[in-house]
Short mmCIF file of C-alpha atoms in Angstrom, two decimals:
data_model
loop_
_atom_site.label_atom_id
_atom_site.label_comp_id
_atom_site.label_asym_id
_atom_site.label_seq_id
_atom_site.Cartn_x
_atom_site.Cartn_y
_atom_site.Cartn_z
CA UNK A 119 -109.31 -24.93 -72.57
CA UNK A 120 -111.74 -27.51 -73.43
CA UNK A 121 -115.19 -27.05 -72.78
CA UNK A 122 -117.90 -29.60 -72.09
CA UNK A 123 -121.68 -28.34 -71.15
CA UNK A 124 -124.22 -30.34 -69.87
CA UNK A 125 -128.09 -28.51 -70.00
CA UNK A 126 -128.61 -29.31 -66.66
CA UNK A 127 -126.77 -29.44 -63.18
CA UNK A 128 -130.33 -31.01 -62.06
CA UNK A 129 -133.13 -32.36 -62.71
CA UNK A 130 -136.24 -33.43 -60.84
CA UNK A 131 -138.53 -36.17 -62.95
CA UNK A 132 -141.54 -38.39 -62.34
CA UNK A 133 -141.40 -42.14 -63.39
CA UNK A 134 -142.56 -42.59 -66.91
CA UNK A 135 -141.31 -39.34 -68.42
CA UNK A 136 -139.58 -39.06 -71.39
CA UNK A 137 -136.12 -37.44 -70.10
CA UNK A 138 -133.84 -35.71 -72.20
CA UNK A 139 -129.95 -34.71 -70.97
CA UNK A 140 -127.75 -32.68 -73.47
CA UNK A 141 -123.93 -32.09 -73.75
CA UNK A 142 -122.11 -29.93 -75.83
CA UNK A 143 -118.19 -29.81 -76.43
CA UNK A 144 -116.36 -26.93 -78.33
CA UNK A 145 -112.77 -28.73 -79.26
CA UNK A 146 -114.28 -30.70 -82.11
CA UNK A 147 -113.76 -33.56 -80.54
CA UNK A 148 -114.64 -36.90 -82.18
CA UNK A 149 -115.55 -39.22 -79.44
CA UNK A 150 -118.20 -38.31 -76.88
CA UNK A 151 -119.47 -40.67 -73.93
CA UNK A 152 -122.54 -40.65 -71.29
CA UNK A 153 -121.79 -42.65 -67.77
CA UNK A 154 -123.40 -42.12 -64.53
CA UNK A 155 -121.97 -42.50 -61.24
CA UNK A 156 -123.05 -44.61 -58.20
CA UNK A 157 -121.82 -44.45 -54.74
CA UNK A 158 -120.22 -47.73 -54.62
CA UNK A 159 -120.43 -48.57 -58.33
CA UNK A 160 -118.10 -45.68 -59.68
CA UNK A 161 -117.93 -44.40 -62.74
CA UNK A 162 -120.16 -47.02 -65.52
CA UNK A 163 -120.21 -46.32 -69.50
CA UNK A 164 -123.39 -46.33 -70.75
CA UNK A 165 -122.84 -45.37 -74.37
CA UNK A 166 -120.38 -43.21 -76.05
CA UNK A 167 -119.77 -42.41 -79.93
CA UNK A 168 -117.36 -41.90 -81.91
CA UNK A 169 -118.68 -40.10 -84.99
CA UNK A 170 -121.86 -38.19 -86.11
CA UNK A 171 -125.17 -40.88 -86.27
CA UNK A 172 -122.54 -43.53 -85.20
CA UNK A 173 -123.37 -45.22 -81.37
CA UNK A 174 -121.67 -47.73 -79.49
CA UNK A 175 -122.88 -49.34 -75.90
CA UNK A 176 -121.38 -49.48 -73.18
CA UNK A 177 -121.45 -51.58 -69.69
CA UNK A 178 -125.09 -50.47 -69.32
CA UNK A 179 -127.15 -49.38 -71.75
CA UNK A 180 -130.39 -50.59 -70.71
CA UNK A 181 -133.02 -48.46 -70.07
CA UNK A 182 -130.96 -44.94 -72.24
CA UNK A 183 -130.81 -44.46 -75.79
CA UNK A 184 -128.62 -41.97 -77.22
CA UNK A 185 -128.11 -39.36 -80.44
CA UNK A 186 -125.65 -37.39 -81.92
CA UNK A 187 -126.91 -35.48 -85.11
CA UNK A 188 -124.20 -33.41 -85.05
CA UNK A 189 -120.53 -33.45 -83.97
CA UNK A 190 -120.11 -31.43 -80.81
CA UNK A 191 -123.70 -32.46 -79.48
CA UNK A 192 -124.20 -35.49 -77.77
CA UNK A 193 -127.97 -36.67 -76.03
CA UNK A 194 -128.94 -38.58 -73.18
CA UNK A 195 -132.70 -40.26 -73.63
CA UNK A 196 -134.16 -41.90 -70.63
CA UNK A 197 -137.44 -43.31 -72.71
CA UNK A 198 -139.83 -43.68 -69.55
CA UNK A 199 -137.54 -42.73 -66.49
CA UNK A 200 -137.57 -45.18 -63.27
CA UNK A 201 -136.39 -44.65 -59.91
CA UNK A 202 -133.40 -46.94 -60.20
CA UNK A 203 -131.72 -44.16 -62.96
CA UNK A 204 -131.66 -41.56 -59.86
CA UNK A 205 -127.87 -40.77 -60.75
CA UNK A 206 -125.35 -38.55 -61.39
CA UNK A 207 -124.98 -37.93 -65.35
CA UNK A 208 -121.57 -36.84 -66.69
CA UNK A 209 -120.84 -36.70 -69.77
CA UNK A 210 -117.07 -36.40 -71.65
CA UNK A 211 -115.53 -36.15 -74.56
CA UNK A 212 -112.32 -36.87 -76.17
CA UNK A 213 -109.95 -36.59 -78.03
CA UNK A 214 -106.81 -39.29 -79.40
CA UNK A 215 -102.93 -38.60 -80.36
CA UNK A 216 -101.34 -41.72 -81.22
CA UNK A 217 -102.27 -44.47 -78.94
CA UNK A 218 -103.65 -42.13 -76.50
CA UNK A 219 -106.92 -40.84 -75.67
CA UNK A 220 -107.93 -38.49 -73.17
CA UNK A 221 -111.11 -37.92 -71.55
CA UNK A 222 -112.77 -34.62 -70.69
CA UNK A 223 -116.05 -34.50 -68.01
CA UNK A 224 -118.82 -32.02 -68.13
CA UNK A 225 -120.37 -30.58 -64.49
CA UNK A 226 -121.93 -33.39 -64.24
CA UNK A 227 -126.22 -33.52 -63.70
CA UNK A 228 -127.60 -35.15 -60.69
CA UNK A 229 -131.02 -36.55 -62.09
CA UNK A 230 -133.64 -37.37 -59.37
CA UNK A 231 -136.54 -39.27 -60.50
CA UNK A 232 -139.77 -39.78 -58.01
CA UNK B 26 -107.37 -57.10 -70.46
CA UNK B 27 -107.39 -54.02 -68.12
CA UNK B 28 -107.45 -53.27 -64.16
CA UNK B 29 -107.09 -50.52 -62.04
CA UNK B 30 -106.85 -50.63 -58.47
CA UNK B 31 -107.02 -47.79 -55.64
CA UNK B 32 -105.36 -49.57 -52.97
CA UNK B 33 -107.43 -46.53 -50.26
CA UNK B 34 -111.33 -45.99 -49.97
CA UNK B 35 -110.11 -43.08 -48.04
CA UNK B 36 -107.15 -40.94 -47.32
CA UNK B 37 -107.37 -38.60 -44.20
CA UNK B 38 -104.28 -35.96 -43.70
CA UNK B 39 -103.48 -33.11 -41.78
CA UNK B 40 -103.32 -29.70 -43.53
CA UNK B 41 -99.80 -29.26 -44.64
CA UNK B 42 -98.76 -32.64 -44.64
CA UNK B 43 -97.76 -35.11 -47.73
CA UNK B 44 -100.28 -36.63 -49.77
CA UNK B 45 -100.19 -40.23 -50.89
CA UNK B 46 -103.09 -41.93 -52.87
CA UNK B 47 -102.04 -45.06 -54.15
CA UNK B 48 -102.81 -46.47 -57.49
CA UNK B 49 -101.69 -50.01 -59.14
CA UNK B 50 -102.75 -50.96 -62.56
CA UNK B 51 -102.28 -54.36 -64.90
CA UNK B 52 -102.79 -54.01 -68.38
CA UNK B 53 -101.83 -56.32 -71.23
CA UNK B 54 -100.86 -53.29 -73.90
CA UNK B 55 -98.70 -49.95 -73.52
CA UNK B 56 -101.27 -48.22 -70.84
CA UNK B 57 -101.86 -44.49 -70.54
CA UNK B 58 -102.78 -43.57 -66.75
CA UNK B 59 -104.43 -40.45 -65.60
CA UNK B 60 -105.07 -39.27 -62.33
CA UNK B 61 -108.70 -37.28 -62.10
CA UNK B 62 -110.17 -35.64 -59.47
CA UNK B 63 -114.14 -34.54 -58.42
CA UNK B 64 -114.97 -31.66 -55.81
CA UNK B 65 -118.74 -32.36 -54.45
CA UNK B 66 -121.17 -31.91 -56.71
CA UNK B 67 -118.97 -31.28 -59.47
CA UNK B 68 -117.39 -33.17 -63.02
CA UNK B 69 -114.13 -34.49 -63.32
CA UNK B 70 -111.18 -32.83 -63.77
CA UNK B 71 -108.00 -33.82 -65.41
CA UNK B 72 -104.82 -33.81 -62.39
CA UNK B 73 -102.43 -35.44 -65.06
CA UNK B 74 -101.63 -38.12 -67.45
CA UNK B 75 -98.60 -40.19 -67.84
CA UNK B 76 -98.06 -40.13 -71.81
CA UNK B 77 -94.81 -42.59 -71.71
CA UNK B 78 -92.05 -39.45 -72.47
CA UNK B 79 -91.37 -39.42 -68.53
CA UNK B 80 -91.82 -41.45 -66.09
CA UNK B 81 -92.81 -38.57 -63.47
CA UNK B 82 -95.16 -36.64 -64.51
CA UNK B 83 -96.43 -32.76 -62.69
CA UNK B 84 -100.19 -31.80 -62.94
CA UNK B 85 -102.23 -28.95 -61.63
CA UNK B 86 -102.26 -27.66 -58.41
CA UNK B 87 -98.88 -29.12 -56.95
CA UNK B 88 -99.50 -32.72 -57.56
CA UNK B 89 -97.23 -35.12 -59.44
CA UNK B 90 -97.61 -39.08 -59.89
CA UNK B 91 -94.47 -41.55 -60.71
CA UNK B 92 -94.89 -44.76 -63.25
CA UNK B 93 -93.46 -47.34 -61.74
CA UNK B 94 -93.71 -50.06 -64.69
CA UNK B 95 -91.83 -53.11 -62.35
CA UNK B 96 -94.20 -52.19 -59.68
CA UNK B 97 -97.14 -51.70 -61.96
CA UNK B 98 -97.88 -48.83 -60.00
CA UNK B 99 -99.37 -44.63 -60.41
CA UNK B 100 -99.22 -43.08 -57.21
CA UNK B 101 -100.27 -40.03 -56.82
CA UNK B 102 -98.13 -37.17 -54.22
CA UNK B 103 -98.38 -33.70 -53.09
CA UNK B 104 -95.98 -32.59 -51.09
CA UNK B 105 -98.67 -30.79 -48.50
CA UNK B 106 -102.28 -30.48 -48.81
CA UNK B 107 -104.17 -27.67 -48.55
CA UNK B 108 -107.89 -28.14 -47.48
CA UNK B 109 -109.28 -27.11 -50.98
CA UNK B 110 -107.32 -30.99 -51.65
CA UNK B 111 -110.61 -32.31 -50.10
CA UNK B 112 -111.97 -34.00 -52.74
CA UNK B 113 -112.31 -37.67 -54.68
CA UNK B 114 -109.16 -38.80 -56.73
CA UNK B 115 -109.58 -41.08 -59.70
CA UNK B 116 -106.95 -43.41 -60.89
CA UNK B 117 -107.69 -43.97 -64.41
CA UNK B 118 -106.11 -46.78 -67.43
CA UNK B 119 -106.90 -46.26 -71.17
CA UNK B 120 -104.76 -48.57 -73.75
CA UNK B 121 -105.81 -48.99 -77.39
CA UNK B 122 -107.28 -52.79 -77.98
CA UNK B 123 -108.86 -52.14 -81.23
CA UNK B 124 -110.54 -49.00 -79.61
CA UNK B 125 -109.95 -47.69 -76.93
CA UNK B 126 -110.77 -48.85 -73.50
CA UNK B 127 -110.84 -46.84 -70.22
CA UNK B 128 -110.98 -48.15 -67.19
CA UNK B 129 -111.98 -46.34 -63.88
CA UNK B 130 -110.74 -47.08 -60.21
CA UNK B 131 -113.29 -46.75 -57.34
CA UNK B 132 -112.11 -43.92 -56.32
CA UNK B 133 -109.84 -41.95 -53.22
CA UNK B 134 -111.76 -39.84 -50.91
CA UNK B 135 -109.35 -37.59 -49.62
CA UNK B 136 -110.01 -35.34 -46.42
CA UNK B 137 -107.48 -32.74 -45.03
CA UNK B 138 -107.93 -31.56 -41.39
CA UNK B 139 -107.29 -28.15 -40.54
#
């Protein structure tokens, strides 16, 4: 079964910290991605990657930086957290046969940020 | 260019009774579809996927979705719900344009009364 692992189910912050959420996948996938979900706004890409070192953004990236020093790992930053990234976090991972990909979600962590 | 469309905000059934959560797609390349779903609080989990070898495909826990290319259309069935159904359903597109690109409906809340 594949396994994705996110550090934290959740999270309590003050504005202006430095916030770091983690996700780890055993299948060796190659492509990992970070969205967070909204009631009313569904599910939004923020970034995802597709190799080691190697970003991409998504829909909304403002705000989150990402890193991925090594294959199965895949980081979250919130640089100086703000109120408005009170979210749910999930993170997936992937993996492609042909001209298919298929996702695969982590727990999920719901991020509250005062 | 992609779109996915849950024709229900919410679903509301009696336990033991069909399930129906309707899903209609456009997409200008050969689409995959997948059908998600996310208990409270939780990630999301994989139902199904429609890989183009049959047109109706079975998933987990008694639920099975039909492609319907002429009626651009993924609905997802269960012949009767069980009150651990009570959940949110995702209808979900993916097609390769270059990369990849995954699109996510708004999402089925389904309730089952007892």
């Amino acid at each position: 079964d594949v396994k994705v692992t996110q550090s934290s189910r959740y999270l309590v912050k003050r504005t202006g910290e430095k916030v770091f959420l983690e996700c780890v996948q055993d299948m060796d996938h190659e492509n990992m991605f970070w969205y967070r979900q909204d009631p009313g706004l569904g599910l939004r890409l923020i970034y995802f990657s597709y190799d080691v070192k190697m970003k991409e953004k998504g829909d909304i990236p403002e705000g989150y930086s990402v890193s991925r020093e090594k294959k199965e790992r895949f980081s979250l930053i919130l640089e100086s957290a703000s109120t408005n990234q009170t979210s749910m976090y999930l993170c997936a991972s992937s993996f492609q046969v042909g001209n298919q990909e298929t996702q695969y979600f982590g727990p999920g962590t719901r991020l509250l940020v005062l | 260019a992609q779109s996915v469309t849950q024709l229900d905000s919410h679903v509301s059934v009696s336990e033991g009774t069909p399930v129906l959560l309707r899903c209609n797609y456009s997409s200008s390349y050969s689409p995959s579809l997948f059908w998600y779903v996310q208990h409270p609080n939780k990630g999301l989990q994989l139902l199904l996927k429609y890989t183009s070898a049959a047109t109706l495909v079975k998933g987990i826990n008694g639920f099975e979705a039909e492609f319907k290319k002429s009626e651009t259309s993924f609905h997802l069935t269960k012949p009767s719900a069980h009150m651990s159904d009570a959940a949110e359903y995702f209808c979900v597109v993916s097609a390769r344009t270059g990369g990849f690109k995954t699109i996510f409906g708004a999402g089925t809340r389904l309730f089952v009364k007892a």
